[in-house]
Short mmCIF file of N, CA and C in Angstrom, two decimals:
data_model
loop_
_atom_site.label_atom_id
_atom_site.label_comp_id
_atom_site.label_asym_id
_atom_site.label_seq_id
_atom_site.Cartn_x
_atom_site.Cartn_y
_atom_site.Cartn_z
N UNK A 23 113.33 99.96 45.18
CA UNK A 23 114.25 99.86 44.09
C UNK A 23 113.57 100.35 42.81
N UNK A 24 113.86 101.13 42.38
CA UNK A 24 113.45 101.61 40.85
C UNK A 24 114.46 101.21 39.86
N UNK A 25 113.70 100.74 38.40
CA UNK A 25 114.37 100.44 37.18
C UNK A 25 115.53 98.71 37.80
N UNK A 26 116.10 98.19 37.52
CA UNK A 26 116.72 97.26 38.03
C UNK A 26 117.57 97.42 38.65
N UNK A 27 118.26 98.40 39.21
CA UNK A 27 119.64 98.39 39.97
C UNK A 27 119.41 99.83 41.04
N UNK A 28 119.71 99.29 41.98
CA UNK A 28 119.60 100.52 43.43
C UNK A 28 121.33 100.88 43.88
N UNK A 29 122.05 101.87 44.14
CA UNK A 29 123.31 102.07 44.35
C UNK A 29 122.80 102.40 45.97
N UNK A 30 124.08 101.66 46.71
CA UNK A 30 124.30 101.61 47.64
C UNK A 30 125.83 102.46 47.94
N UNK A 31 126.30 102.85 49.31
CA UNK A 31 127.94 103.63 49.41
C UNK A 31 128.80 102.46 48.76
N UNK A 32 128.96 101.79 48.48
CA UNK A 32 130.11 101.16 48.07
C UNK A 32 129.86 99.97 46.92
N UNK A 33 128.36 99.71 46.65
CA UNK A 33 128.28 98.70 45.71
C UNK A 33 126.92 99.09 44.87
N UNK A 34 125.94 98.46 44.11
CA UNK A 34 125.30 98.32 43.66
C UNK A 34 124.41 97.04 43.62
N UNK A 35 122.69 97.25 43.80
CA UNK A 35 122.18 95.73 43.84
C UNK A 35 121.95 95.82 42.38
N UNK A 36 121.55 94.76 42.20
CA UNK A 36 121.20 94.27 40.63
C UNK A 36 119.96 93.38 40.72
N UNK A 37 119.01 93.68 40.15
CA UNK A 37 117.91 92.79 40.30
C UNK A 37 118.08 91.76 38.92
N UNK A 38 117.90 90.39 38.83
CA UNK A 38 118.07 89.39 38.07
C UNK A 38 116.86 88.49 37.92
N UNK A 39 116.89 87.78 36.63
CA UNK A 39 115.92 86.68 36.59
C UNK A 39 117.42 85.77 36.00
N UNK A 40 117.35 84.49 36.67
CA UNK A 40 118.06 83.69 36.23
C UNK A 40 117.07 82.36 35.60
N UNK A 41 117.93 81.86 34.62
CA UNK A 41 117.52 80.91 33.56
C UNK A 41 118.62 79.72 33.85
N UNK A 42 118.69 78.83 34.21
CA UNK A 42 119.64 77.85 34.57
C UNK A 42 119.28 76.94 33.37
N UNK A 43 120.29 75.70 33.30
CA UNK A 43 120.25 74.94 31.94
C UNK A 43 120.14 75.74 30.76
N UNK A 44 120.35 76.80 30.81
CA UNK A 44 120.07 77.21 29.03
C UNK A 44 121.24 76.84 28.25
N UNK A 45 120.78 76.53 26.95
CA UNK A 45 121.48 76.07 26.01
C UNK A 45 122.52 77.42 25.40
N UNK A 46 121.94 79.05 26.01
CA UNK A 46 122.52 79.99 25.36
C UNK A 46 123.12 80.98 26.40
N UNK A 47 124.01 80.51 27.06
CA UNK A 47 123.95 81.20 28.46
C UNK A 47 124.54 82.59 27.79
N UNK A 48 124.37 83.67 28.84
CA UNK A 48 124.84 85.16 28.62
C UNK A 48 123.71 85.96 28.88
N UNK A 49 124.02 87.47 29.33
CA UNK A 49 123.06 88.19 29.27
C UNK A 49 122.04 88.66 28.06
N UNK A 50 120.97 88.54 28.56
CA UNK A 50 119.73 88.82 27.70
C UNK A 50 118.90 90.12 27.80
N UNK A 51 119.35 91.08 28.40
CA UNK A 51 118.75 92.25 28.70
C UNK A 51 117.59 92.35 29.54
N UNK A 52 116.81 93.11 29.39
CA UNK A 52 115.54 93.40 30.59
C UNK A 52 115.03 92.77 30.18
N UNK A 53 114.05 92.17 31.34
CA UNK A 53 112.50 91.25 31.16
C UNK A 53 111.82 92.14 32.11
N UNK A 54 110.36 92.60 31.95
CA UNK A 54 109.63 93.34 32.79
C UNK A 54 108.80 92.40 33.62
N UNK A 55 109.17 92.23 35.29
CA UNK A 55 108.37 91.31 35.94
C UNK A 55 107.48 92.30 36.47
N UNK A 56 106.70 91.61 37.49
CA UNK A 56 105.30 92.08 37.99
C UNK A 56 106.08 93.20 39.05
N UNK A 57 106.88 92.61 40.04
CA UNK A 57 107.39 94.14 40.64
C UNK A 57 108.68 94.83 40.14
N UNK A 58 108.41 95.11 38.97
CA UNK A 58 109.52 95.39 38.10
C UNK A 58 110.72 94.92 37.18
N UNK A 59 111.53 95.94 36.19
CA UNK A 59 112.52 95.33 35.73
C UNK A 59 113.44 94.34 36.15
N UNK A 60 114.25 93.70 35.48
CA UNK A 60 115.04 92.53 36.31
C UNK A 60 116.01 92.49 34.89
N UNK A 61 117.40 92.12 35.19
CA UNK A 61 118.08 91.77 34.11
C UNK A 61 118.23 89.86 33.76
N UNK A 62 117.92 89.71 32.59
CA UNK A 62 118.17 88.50 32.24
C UNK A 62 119.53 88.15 32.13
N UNK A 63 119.45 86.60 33.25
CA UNK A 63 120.71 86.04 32.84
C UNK A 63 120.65 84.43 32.77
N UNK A 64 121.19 84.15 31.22
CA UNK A 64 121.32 82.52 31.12
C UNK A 64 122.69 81.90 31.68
N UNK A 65 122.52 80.91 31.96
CA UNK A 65 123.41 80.09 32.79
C UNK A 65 123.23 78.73 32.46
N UNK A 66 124.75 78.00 31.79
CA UNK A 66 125.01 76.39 31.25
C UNK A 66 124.57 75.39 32.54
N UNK A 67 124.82 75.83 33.69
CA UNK A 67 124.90 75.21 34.96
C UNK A 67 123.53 74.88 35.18
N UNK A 68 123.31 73.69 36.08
CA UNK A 68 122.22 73.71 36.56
C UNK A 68 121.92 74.02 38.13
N UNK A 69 121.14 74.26 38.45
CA UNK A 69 120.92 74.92 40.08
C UNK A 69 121.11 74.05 41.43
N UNK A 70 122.25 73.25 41.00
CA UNK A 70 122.43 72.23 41.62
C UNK A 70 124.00 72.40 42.37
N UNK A 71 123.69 72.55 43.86
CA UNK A 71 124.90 72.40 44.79
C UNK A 71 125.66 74.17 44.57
N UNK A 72 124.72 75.22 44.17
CA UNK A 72 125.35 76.71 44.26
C UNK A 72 126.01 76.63 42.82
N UNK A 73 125.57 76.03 41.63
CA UNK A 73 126.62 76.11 40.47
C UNK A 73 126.04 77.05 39.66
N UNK A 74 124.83 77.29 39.96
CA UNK A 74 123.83 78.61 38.92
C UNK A 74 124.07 79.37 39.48
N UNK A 75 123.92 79.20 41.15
CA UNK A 75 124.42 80.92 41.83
C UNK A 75 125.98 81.46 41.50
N UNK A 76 127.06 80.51 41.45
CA UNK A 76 128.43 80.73 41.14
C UNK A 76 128.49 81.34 39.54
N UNK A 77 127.34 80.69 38.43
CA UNK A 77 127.81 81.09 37.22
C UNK A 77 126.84 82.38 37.04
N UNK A 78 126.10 82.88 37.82
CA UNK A 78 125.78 83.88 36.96
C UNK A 78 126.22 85.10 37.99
N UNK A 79 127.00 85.06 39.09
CA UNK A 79 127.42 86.01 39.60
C UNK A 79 129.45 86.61 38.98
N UNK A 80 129.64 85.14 38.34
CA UNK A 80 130.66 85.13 37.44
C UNK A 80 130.22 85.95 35.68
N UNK A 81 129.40 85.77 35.65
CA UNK A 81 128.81 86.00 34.52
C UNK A 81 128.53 87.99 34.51
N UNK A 82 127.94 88.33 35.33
CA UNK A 82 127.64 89.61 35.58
C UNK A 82 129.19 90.08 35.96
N UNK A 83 129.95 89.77 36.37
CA UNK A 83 131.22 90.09 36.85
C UNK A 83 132.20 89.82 35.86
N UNK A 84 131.67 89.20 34.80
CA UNK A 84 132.79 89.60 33.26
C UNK A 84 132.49 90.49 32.71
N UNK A 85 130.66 90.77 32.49
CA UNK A 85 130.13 91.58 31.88
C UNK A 85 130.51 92.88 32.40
N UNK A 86 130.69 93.61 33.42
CA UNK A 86 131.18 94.40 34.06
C UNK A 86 132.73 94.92 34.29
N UNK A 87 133.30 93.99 33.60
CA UNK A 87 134.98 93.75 33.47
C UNK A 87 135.22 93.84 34.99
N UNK A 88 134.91 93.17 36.08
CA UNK A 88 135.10 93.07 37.00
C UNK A 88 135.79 91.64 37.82
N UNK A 89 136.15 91.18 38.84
CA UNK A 89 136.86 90.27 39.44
C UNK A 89 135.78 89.50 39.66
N UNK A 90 135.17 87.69 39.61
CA UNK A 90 134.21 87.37 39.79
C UNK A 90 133.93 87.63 41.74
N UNK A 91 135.04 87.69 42.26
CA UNK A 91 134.82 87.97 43.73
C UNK A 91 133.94 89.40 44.14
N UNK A 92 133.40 90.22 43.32
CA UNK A 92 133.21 91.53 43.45
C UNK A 92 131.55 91.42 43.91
N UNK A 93 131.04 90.13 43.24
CA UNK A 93 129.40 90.14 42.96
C UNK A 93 129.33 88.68 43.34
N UNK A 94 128.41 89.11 44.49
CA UNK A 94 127.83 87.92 45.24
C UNK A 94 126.02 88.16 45.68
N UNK A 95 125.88 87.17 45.80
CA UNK A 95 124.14 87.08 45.60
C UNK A 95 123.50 87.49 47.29
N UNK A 96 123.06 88.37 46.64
CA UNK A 96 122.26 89.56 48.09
C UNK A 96 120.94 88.81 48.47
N UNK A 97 120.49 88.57 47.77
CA UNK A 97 118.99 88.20 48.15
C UNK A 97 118.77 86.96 46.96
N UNK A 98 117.74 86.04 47.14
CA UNK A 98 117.38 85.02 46.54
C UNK A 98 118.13 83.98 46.29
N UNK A 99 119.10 83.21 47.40
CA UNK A 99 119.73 82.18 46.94
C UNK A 99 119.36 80.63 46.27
N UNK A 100 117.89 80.42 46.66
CA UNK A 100 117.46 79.35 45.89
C UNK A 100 116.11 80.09 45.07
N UNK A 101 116.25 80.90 44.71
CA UNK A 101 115.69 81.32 43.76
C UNK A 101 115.53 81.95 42.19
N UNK A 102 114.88 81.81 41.27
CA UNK A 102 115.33 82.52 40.32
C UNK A 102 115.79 84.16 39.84
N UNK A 103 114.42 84.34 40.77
CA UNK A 103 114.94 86.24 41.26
C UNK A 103 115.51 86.44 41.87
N UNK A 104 116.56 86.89 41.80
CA UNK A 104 117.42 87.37 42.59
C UNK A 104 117.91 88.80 42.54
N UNK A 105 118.77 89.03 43.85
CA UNK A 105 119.34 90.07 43.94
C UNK A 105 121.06 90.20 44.16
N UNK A 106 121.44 90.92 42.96
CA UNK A 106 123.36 90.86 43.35
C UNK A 106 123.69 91.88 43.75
N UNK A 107 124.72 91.76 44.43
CA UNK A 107 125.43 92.50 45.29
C UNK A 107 126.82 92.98 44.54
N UNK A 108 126.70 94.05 43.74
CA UNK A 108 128.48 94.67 43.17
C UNK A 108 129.08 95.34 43.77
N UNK A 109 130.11 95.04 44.28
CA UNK A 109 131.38 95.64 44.77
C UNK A 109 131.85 96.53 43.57
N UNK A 110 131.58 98.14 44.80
CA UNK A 110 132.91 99.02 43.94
C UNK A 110 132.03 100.55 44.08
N UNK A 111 132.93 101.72 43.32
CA UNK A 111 132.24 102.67 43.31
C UNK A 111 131.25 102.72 42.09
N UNK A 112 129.60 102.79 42.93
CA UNK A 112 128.93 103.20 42.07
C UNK A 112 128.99 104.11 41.22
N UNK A 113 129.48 105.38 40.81
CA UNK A 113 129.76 106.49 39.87
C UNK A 113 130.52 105.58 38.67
N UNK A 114 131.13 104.69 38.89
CA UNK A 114 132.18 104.03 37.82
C UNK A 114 131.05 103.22 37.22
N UNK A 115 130.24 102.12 38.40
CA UNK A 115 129.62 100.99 37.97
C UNK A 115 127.97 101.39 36.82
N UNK A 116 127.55 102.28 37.35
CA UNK A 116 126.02 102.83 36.78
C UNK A 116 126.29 102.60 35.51
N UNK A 117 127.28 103.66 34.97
CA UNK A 117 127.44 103.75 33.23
C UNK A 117 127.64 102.18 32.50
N UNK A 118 128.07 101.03 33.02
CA UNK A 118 128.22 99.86 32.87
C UNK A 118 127.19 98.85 32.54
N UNK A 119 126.93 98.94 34.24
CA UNK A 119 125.17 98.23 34.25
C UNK A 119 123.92 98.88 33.06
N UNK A 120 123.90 100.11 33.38
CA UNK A 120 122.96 100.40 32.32
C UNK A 120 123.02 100.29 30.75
N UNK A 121 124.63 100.05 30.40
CA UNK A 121 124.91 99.29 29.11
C UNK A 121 124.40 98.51 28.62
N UNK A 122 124.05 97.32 30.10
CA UNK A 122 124.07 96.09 29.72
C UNK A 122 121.99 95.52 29.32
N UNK A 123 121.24 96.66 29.49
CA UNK A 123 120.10 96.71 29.56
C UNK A 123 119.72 96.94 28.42
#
């Protein structure tokens, strides 16, 4: 994966650092981790019973003007790094995501 997001035929991954309990939830742009970029995302919820995984895959899926059903978590479910999974054509989605960086 290079830079935070890899396009796949029909979706896009998204590499993430999630922040649960924050007092300021919303996207925060890039943070540079050790194996690369990752997009920051705060989340009111706490990581308790799938409610951080539900709000920040809702969260990336407003930011995107997208359906929250579109983006579901690919990789890292009890973790803070994670990986999302966007539904749709990449050619539409790229110009979006990379907005949001």
């Amino acid at each position: 994966m290079t830079g935070f997001w890899r396009a796949e035929a029909s979706a896009l991954l998204v590499r993430v650092k999630v922040q649960p309990k924050s007092r300021r939830p919303g996207l925060e742009g890039l943070r540079i981790a050790l194996d690369g970029p990752r997009l920051r995302v705060a989340v009111a919820e706490a990581p308790e019973d799938g409610r951080a995984n539900r709000a920040v895959c809702a969260a990336l899926a407003k930011a995107l003007g997208l359906p929250a059903s579109a983006v579901e978590i690919a990789q890292g479910l009890a973790a803070r790094d994670k990986t999302l999974r966007v539904s749709g054509d990449p050619v539409l989605l790229i110009p979006k995501i990379e907005a949001l960086a």
